[in-house]
mmCIF file of C-alpha atoms in Angstrom:
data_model
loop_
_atom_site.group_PDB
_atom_site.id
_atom_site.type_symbol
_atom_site.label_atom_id
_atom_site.label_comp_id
_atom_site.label_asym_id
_atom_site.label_seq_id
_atom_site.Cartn_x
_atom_site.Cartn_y
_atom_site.Cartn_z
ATOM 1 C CA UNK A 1 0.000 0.000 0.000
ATOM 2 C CA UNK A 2 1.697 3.555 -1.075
ATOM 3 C CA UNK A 3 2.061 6.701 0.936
ATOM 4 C CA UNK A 4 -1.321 8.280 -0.285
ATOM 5 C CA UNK A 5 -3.248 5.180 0.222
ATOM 6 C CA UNK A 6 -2.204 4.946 3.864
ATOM 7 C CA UNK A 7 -2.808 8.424 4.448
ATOM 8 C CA UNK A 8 -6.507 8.391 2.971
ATOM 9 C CA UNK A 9 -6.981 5.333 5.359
ATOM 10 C CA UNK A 10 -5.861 7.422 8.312
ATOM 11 C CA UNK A 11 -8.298 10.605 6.940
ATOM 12 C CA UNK A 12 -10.978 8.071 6.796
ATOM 13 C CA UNK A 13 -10.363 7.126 10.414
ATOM 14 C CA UNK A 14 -9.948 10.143 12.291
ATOM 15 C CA UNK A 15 -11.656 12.579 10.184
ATOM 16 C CA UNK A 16 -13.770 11.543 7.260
ATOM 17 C CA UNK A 17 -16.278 8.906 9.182
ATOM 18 C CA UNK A 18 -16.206 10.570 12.276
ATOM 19 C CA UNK A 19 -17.257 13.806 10.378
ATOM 20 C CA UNK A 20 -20.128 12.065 8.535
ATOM 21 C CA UNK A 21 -21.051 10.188 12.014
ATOM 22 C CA UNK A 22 -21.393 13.706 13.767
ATOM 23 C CA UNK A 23 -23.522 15.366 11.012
ATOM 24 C CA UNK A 24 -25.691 12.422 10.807
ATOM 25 C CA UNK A 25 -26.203 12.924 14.402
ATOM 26 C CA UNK A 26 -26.540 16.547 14.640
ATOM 27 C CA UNK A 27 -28.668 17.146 11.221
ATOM 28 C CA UNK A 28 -31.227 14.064 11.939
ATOM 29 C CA UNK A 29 -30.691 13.397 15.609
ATOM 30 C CA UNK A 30 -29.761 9.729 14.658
ATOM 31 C CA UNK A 31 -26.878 8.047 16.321
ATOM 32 C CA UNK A 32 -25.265 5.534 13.934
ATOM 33 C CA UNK A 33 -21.970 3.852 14.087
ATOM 34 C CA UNK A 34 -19.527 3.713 10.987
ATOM 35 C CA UNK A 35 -17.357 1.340 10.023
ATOM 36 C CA UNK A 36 -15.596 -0.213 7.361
ATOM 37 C CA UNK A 37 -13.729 -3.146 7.310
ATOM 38 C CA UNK A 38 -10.286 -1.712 6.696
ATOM 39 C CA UNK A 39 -8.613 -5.618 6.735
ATOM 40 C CA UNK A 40 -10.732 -5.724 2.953
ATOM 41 C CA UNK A 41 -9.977 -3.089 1.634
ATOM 42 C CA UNK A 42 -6.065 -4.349 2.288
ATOM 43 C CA UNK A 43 -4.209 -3.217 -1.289
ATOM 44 C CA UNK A 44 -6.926 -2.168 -3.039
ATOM 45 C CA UNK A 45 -6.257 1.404 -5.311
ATOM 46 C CA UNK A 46 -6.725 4.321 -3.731
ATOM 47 C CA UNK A 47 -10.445 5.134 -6.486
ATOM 48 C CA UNK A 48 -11.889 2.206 -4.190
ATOM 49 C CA UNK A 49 -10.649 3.972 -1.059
ATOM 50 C CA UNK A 50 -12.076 7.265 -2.294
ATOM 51 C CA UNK A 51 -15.239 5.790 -2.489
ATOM 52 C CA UNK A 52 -16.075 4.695 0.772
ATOM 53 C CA UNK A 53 -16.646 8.503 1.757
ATOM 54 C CA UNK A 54 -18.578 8.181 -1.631
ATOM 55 C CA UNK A 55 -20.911 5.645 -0.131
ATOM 56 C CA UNK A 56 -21.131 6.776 3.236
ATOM 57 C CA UNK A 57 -22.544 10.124 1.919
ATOM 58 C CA UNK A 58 -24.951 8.103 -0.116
ATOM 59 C CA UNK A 59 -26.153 6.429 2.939
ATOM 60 C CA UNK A 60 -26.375 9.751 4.950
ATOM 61 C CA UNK A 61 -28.417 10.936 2.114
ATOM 62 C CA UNK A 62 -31.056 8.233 2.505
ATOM 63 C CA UNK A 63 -30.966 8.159 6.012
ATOM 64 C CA UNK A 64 -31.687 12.281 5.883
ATOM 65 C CA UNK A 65 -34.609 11.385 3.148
ATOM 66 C CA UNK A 66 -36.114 8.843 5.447
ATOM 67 C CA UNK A 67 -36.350 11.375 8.276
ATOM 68 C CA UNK A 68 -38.208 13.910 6.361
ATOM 69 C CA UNK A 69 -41.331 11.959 8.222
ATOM 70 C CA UNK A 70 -41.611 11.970 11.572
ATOM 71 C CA UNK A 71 -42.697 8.503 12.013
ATOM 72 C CA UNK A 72 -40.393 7.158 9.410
ATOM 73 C CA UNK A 73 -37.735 9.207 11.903
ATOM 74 C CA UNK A 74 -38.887 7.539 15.014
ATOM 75 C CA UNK A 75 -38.867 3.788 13.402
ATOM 76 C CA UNK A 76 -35.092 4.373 12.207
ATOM 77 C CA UNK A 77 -33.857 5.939 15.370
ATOM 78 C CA UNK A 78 -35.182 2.543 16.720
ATOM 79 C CA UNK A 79 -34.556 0.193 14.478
ATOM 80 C CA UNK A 80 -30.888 1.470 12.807
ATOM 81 C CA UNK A 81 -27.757 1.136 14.635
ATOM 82 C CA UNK A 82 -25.247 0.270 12.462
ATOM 83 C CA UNK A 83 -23.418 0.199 8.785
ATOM 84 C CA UNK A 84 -20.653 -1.672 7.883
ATOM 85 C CA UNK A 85 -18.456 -1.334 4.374
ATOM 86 C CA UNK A 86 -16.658 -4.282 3.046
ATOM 87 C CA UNK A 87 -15.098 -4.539 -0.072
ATOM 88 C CA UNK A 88 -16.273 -7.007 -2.477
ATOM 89 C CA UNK A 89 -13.312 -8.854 -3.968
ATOM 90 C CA UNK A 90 -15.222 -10.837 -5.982
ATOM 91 C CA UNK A 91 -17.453 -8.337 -7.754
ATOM 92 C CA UNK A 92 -20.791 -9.585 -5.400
ATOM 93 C CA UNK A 93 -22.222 -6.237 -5.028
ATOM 94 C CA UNK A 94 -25.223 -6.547 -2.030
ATOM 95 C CA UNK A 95 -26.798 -4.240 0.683
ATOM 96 C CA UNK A 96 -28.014 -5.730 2.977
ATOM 97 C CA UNK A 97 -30.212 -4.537 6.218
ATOM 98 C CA UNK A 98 -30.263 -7.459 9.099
ATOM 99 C CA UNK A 99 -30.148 -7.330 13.020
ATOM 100 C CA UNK A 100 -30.321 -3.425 13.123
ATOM 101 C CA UNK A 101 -27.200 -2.896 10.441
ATOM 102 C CA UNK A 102 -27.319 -1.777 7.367
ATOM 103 C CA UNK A 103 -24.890 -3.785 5.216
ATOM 104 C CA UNK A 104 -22.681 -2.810 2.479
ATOM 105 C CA UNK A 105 -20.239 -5.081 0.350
ATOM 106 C CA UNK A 106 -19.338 -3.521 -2.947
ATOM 107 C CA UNK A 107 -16.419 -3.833 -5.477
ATOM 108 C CA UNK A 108 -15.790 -0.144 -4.731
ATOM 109 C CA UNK A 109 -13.930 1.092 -7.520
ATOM 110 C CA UNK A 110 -16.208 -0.326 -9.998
ATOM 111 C CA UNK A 111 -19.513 0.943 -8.384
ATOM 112 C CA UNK A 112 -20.610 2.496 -5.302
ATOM 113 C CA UNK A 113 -24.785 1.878 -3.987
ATOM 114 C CA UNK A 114 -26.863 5.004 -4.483
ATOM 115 C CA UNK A 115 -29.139 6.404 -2.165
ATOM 116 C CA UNK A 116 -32.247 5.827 -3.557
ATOM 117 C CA UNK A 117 -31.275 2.031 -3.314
ATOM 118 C CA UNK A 118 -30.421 2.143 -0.201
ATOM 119 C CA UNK A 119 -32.802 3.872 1.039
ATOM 120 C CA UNK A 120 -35.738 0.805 -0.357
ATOM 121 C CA UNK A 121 -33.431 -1.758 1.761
ATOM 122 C CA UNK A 122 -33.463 0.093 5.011
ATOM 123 C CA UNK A 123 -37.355 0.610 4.477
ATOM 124 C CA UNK A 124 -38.112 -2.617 3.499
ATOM 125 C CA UNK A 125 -35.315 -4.020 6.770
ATOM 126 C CA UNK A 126 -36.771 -1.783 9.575
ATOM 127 C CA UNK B 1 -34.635 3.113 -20.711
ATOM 128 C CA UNK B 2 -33.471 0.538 -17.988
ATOM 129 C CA UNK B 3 -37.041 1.092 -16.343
ATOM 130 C CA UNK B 4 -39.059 0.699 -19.263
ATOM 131 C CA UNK B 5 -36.542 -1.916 -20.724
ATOM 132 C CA UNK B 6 -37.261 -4.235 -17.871
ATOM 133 C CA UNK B 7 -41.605 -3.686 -18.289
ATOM 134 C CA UNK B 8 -40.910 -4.051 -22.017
ATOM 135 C CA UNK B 9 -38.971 -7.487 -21.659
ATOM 136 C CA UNK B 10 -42.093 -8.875 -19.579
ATOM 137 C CA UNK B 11 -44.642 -8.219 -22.081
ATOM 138 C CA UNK B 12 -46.532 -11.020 -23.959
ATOM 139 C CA UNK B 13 -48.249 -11.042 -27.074
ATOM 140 C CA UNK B 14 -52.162 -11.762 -26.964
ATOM 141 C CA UNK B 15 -55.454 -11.487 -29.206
ATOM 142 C CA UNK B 16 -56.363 -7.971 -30.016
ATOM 143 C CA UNK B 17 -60.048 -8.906 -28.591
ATOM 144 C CA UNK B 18 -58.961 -9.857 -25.469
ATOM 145 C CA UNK B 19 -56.397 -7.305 -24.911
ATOM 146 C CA UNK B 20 -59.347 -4.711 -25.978
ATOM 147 C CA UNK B 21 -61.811 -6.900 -23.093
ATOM 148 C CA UNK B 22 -59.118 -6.336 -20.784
ATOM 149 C CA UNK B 23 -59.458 -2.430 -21.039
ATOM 150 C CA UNK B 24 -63.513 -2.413 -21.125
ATOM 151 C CA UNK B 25 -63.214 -4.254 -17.679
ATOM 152 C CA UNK B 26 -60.842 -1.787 -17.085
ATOM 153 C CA UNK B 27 -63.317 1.149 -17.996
ATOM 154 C CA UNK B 28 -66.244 -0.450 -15.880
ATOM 155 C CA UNK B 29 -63.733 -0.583 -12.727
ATOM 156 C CA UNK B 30 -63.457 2.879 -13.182
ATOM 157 C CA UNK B 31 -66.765 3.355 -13.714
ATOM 158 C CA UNK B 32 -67.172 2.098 -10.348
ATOM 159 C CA UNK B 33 -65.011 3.950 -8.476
ATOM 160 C CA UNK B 34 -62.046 2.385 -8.786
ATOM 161 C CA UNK B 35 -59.168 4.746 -8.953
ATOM 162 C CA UNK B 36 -56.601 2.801 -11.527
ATOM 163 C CA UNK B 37 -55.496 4.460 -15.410
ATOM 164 C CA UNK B 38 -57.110 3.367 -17.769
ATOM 165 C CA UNK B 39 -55.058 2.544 -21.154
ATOM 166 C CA UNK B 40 -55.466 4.835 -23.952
ATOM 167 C CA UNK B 41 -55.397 3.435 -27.237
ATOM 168 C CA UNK B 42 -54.941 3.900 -30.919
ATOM 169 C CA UNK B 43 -56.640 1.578 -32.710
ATOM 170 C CA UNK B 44 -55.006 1.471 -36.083
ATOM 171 C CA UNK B 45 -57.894 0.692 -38.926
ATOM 172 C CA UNK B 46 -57.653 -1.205 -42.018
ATOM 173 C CA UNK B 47 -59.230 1.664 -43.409
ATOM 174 C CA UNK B 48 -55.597 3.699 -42.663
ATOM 175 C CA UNK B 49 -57.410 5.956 -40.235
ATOM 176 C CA UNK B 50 -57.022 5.907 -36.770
ATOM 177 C CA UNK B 51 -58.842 6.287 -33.851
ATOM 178 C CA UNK B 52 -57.476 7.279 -30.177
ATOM 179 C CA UNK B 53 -59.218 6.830 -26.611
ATOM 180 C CA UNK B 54 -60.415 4.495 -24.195
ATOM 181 C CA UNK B 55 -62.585 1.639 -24.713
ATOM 182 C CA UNK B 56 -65.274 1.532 -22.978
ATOM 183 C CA UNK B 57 -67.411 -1.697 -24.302
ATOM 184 C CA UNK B 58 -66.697 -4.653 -26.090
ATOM 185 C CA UNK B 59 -69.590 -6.987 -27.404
ATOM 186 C CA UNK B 60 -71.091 -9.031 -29.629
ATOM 187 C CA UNK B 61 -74.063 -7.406 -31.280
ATOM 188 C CA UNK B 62 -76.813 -7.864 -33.749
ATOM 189 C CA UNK B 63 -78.792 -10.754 -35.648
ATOM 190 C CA UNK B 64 -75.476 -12.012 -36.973
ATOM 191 C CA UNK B 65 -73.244 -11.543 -33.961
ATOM 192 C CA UNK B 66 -70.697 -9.331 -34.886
ATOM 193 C CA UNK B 67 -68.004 -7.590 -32.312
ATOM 194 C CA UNK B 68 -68.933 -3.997 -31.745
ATOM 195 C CA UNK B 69 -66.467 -1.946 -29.587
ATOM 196 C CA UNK B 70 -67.441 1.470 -28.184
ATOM 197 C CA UNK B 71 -64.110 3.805 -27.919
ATOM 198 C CA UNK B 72 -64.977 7.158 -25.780
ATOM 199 C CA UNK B 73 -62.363 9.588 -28.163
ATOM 200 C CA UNK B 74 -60.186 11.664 -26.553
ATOM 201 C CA UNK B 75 -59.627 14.306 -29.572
ATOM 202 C CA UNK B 76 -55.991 16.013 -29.719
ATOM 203 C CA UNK B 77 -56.039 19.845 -30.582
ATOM 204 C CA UNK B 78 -58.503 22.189 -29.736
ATOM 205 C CA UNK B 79 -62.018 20.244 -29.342
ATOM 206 C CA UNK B 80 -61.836 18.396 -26.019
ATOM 207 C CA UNK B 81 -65.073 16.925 -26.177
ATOM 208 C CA UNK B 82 -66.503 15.445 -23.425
ATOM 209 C CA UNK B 83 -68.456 11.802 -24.698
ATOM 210 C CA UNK B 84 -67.606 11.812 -28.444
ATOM 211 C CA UNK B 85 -68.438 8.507 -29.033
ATOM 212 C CA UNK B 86 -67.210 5.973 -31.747
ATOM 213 C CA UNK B 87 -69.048 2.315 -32.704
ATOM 214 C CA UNK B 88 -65.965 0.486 -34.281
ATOM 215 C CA UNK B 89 -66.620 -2.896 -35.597
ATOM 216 C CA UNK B 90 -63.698 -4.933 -34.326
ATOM 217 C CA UNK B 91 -63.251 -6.589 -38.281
ATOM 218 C CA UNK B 92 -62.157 -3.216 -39.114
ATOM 219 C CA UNK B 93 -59.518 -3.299 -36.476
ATOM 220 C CA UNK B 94 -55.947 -4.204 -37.761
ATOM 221 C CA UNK B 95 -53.881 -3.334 -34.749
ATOM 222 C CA UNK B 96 -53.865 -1.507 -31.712
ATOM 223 C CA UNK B 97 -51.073 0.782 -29.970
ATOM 224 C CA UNK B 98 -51.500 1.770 -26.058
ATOM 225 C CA UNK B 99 -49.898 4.885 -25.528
ATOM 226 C CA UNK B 100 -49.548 4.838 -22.009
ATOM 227 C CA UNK B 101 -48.243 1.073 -21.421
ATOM 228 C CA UNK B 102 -45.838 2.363 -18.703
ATOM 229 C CA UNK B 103 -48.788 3.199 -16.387
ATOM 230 C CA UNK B 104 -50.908 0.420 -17.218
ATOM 231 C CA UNK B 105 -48.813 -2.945 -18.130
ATOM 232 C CA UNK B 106 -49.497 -3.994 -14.422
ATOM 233 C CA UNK B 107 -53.423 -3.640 -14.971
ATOM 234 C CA UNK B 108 -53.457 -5.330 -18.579
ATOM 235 C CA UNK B 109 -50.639 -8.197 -17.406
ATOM 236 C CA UNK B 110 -52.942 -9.543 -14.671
ATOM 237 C CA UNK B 111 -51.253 -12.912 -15.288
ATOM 238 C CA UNK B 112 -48.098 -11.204 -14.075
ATOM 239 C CA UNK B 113 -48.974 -9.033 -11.765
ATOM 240 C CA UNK B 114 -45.354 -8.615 -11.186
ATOM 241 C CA UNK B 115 -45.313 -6.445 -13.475
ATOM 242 C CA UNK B 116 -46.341 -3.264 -11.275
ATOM 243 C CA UNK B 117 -42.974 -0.432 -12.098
ATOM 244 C CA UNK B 118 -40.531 -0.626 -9.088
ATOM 245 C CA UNK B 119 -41.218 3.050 -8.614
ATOM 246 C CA UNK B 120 -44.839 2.410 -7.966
ATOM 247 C CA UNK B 121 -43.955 -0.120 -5.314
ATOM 248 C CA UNK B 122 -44.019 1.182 -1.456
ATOM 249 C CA UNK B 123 -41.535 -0.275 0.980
ATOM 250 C CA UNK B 124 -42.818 -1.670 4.213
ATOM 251 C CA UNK B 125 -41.713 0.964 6.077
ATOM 252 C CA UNK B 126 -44.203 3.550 3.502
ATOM 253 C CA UNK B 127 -46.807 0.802 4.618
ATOM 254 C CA UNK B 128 -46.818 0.978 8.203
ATOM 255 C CA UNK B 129 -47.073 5.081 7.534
ATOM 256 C CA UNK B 130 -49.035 4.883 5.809
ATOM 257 C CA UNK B 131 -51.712 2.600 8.233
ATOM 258 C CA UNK B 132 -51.060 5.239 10.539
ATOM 259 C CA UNK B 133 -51.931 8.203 8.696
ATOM 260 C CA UNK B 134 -55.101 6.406 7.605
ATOM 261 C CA UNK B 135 -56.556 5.124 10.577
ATOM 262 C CA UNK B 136 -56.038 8.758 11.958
ATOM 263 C CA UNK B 137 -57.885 9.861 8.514
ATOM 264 C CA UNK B 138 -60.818 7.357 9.666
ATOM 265 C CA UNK B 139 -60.883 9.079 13.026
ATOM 266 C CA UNK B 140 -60.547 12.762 12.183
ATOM 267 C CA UNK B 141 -62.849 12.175 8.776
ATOM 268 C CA UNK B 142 -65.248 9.351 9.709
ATOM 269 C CA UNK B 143 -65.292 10.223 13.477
ATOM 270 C CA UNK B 144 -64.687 6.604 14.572
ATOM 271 C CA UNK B 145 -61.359 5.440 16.043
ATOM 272 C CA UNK B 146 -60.669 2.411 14.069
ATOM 273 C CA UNK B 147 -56.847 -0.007 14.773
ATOM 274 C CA UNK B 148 -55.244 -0.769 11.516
ATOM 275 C CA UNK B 149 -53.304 -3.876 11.640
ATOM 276 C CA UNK B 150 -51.361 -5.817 9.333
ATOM 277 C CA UNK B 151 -50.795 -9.424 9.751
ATOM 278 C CA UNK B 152 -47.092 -10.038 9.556
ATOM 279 C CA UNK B 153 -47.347 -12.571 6.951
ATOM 280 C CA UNK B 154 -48.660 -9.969 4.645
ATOM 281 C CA UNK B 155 -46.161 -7.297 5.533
ATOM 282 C CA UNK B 156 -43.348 -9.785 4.719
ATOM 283 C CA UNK B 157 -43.867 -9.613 1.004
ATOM 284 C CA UNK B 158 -41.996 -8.120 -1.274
ATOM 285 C CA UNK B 159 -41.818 -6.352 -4.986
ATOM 286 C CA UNK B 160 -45.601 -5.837 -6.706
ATOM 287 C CA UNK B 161 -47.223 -7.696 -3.720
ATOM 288 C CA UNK B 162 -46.609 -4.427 -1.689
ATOM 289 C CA UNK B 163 -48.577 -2.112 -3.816
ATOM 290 C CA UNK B 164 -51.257 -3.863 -3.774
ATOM 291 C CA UNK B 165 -51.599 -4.897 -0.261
ATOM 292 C CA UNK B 166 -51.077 -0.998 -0.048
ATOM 293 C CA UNK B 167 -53.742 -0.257 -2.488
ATOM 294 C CA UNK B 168 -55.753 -2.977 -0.382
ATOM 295 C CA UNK B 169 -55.312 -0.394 2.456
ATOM 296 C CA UNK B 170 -56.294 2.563 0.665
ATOM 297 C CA UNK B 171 -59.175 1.231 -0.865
ATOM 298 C CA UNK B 172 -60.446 -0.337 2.385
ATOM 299 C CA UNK B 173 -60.063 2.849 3.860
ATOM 300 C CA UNK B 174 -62.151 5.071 1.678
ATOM 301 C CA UNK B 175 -64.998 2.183 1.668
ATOM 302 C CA UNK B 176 -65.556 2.349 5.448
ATOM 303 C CA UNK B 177 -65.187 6.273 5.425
ATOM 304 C CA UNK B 178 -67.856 5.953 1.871
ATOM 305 C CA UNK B 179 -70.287 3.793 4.601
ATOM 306 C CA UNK B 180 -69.403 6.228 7.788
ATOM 307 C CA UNK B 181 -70.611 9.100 5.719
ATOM 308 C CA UNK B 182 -74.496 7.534 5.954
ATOM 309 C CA UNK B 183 -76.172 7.632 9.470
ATOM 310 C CA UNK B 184 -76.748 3.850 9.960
ATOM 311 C CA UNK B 185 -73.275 2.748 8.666
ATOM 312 C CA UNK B 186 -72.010 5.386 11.329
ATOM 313 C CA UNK B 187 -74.229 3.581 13.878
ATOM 314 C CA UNK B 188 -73.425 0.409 12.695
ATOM 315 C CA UNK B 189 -69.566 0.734 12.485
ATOM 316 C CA UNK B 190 -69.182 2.748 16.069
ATOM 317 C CA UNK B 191 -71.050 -0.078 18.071
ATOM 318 C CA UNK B 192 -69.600 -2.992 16.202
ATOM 319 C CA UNK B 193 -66.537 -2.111 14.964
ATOM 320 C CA UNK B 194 -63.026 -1.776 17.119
ATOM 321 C CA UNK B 195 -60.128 -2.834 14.647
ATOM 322 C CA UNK B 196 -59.698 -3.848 10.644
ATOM 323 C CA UNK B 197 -57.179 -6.621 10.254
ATOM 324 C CA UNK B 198 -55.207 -7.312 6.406
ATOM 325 C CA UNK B 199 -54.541 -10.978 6.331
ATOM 326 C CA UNK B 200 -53.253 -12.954 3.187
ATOM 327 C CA UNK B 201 -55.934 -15.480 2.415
ATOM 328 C CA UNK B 202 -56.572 -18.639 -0.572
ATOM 329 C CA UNK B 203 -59.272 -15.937 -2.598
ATOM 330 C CA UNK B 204 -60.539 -12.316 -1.375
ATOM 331 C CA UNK B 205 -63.133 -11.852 1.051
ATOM 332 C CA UNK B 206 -64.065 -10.152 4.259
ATOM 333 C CA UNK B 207 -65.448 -11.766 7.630
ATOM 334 C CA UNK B 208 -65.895 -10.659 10.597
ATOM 335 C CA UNK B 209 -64.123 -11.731 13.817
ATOM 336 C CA UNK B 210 -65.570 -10.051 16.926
ATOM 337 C CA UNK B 211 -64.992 -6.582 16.449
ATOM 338 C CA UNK B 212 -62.621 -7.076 13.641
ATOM 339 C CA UNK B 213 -63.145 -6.297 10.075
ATOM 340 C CA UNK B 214 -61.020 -9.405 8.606
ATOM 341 C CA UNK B 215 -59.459 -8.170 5.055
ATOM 342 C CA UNK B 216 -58.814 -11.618 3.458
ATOM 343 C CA UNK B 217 -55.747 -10.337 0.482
ATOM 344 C CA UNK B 218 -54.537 -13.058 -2.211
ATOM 345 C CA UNK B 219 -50.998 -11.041 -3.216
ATOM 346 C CA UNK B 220 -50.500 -12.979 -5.178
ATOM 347 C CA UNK B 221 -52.813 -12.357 -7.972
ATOM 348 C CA UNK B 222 -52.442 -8.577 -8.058
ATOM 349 C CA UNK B 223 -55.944 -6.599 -8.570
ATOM 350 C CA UNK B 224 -58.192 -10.321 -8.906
ATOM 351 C CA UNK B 225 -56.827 -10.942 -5.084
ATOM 352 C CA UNK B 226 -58.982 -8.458 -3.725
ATOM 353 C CA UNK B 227 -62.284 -6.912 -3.248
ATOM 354 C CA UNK B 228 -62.992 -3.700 -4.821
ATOM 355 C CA UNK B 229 -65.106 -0.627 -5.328
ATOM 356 C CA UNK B 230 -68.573 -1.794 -5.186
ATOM 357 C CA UNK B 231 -68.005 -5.284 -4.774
ATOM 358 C CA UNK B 232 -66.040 -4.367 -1.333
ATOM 359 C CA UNK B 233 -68.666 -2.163 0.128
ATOM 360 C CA UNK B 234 -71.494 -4.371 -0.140
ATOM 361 C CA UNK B 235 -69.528 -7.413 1.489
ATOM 362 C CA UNK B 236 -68.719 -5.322 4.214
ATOM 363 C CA UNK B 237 -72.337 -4.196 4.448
ATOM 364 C CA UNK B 238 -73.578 -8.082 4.293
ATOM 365 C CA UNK B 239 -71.377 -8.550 7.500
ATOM 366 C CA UNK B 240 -73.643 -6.042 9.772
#
């Protein structure tokens, strides 16, 4: 893994997600956790890296459209804890929503999940 | 084109009559309160004219039974006329083109009622919402504080099952508030009436279970797996 790689991995921890995990909480009053599985994302090029902020802003997005209604709002806060990231090696994109997470596993510098998408899966999980 | 790429793929050919039967039942649903589009069509003549609007009869007619269709035109330009009516002998029909398949392939399809757009389907999550907002509509409209419920089994679906288990909802809905707005179905509905329960069931029906309004829903088969319009009031009428 090169310089820039490593750094964007270090952004991503201490910055990036943490930003995104504060405005979440202080724009819809919904306390999520973050994470991505940093172990598969190992070597992968730094496009793929780039777009885990990419898909975490798509998930903010539909997590902000499903809190335009107030009971919407109410089931999420309840029922939505988590999301995880995972790179897909082998090209299996899926989200996923299952035991209060939502679940992510895409071939991320191919494609990234949009919102819209994402947002049908959490309604359909909660 | 992805959207209508995937409706267009799931299309299958069938007889100009019953494809034109299809949207006269269509037109008496309608006609009976049902709110669904109804296709508009051009019906291409052997003649080389061309007709457009929606049919609104198809039947066999006269000593020597012929097919006689009655098409309710909906003239482009100027003239909107309001029933301009045209008697088109089905012989004289070579093919027909509905211009608004998008809307209605889910009606017309009724063997694949899969066939309802993604767009058009609500998640569960719209669902339970939506049973909220609508038993509070029954209370604040109707004046009688009525429980929504949806069996589980039913809310587990998925794809086109949704929208109509949502449309089953709706329509439900605006039949009790239709009764609540006469004096005896208010009567009736406050003293006997404490909950209405959507259930998945073999064929459509409704039954009553103590105080509960039993919604029996086949999902399955898309608009035939449920009572409608007319057909829906007066079952729920029978029950009192």
């Amino acid at each position: 893994m090169g310089l820039r790689e490593k750094q964007l991995i270090h952004d991503l921890k201490t910055t990036i997600v943490p930003k995104i995990a504060e405005e979440t909480k202080e724009l819809m009053d919904v306390l999520i956790e973050w994470e991505f599985d940093e172990a598969s994302f190992g070597d992968k090029n730094i496009a793929a890296l780039e777009s885990i902020e990419t898909t975490f802003y798509q998930v903010q997005i539909a997590i902000r459209d499903i809190c335009m209604k107030e009971f919407s709002k109410g089931v999420l806060k309840e029922g939505m804890k988590k999301v995880t990231l995972t790179y897909s090696a082998a090209g299996e994109n899926s989200t996923l929503f299952a035991d209060n997470t939502l679940k992510l596993a895409y071939k991320l510098d191919e494609t990234y999940p949009m919102s819209y998408d994402i947002q049908r899966v959490i309604e359909d999980g909660l | 084109m992805s959207d209508n790429w995937h409706l267009l793929a799931q299309l299958r050919p069938k007889p100009l009559r019953q494809l034109l039967e299809q949207a006269a039942a269509l037109w008496q649903r309608a006609a009976n309160g049902e709110k669904i589009p109804l296709p508009m069509v051009a019906l291409h003549l052997v003649s080389g004219r061309e007709l457009s609007g929606n049919v609104i009869r198809l039947e066999l007619v006269g000593r020597n039974p012929e097919p006689l269709l009655l098409l309710h035109r909906i003239a482009p330009g100027e003239r909107f006329p309001d029933a301009d009516v045209a008697y088109v002998p089905l012989v004289s029909i070579e093919a027909v083109t509905i211009t608004n398949m998008t809307q209605v392939a889910y009606l017309l399809q009724s063997d694949t009622p899969q066939l309802v757009p993604e767009g058009m389907q609500p998640t569960r999550l719209k669902i339970r919402e939506q049973t909220v907002q609508l038993a509070e509509r029954l209370n604040t409209i109707g004046g009688v504080a009525l429980q929504l419920e949806i069996d589980a089994d039913a809310l587990s679906q998925t794809g086109a099952a949704l929208f109509h288990l949502n449309a089953a909802l709706e329509e439900t809905t605006q039949t009790l508030l239709d009764i609540l707005e006469t004096l005896v179905g208010k009567e009736t509905l406050s003293a006997h009436l404490r909950s209405v329960r959507f259930m998945l069931a073999d064929s459509p029906g409704v039954r009553l279970d103590g105080t509960t309004l039993i919604i029996g829903l086949n999902l399955a088969q898309g608009h035939q797996g449920r009572l409608q319009g007319q057909l829906l009031r007066r079952a729920i009428e029978d029950l009192f």
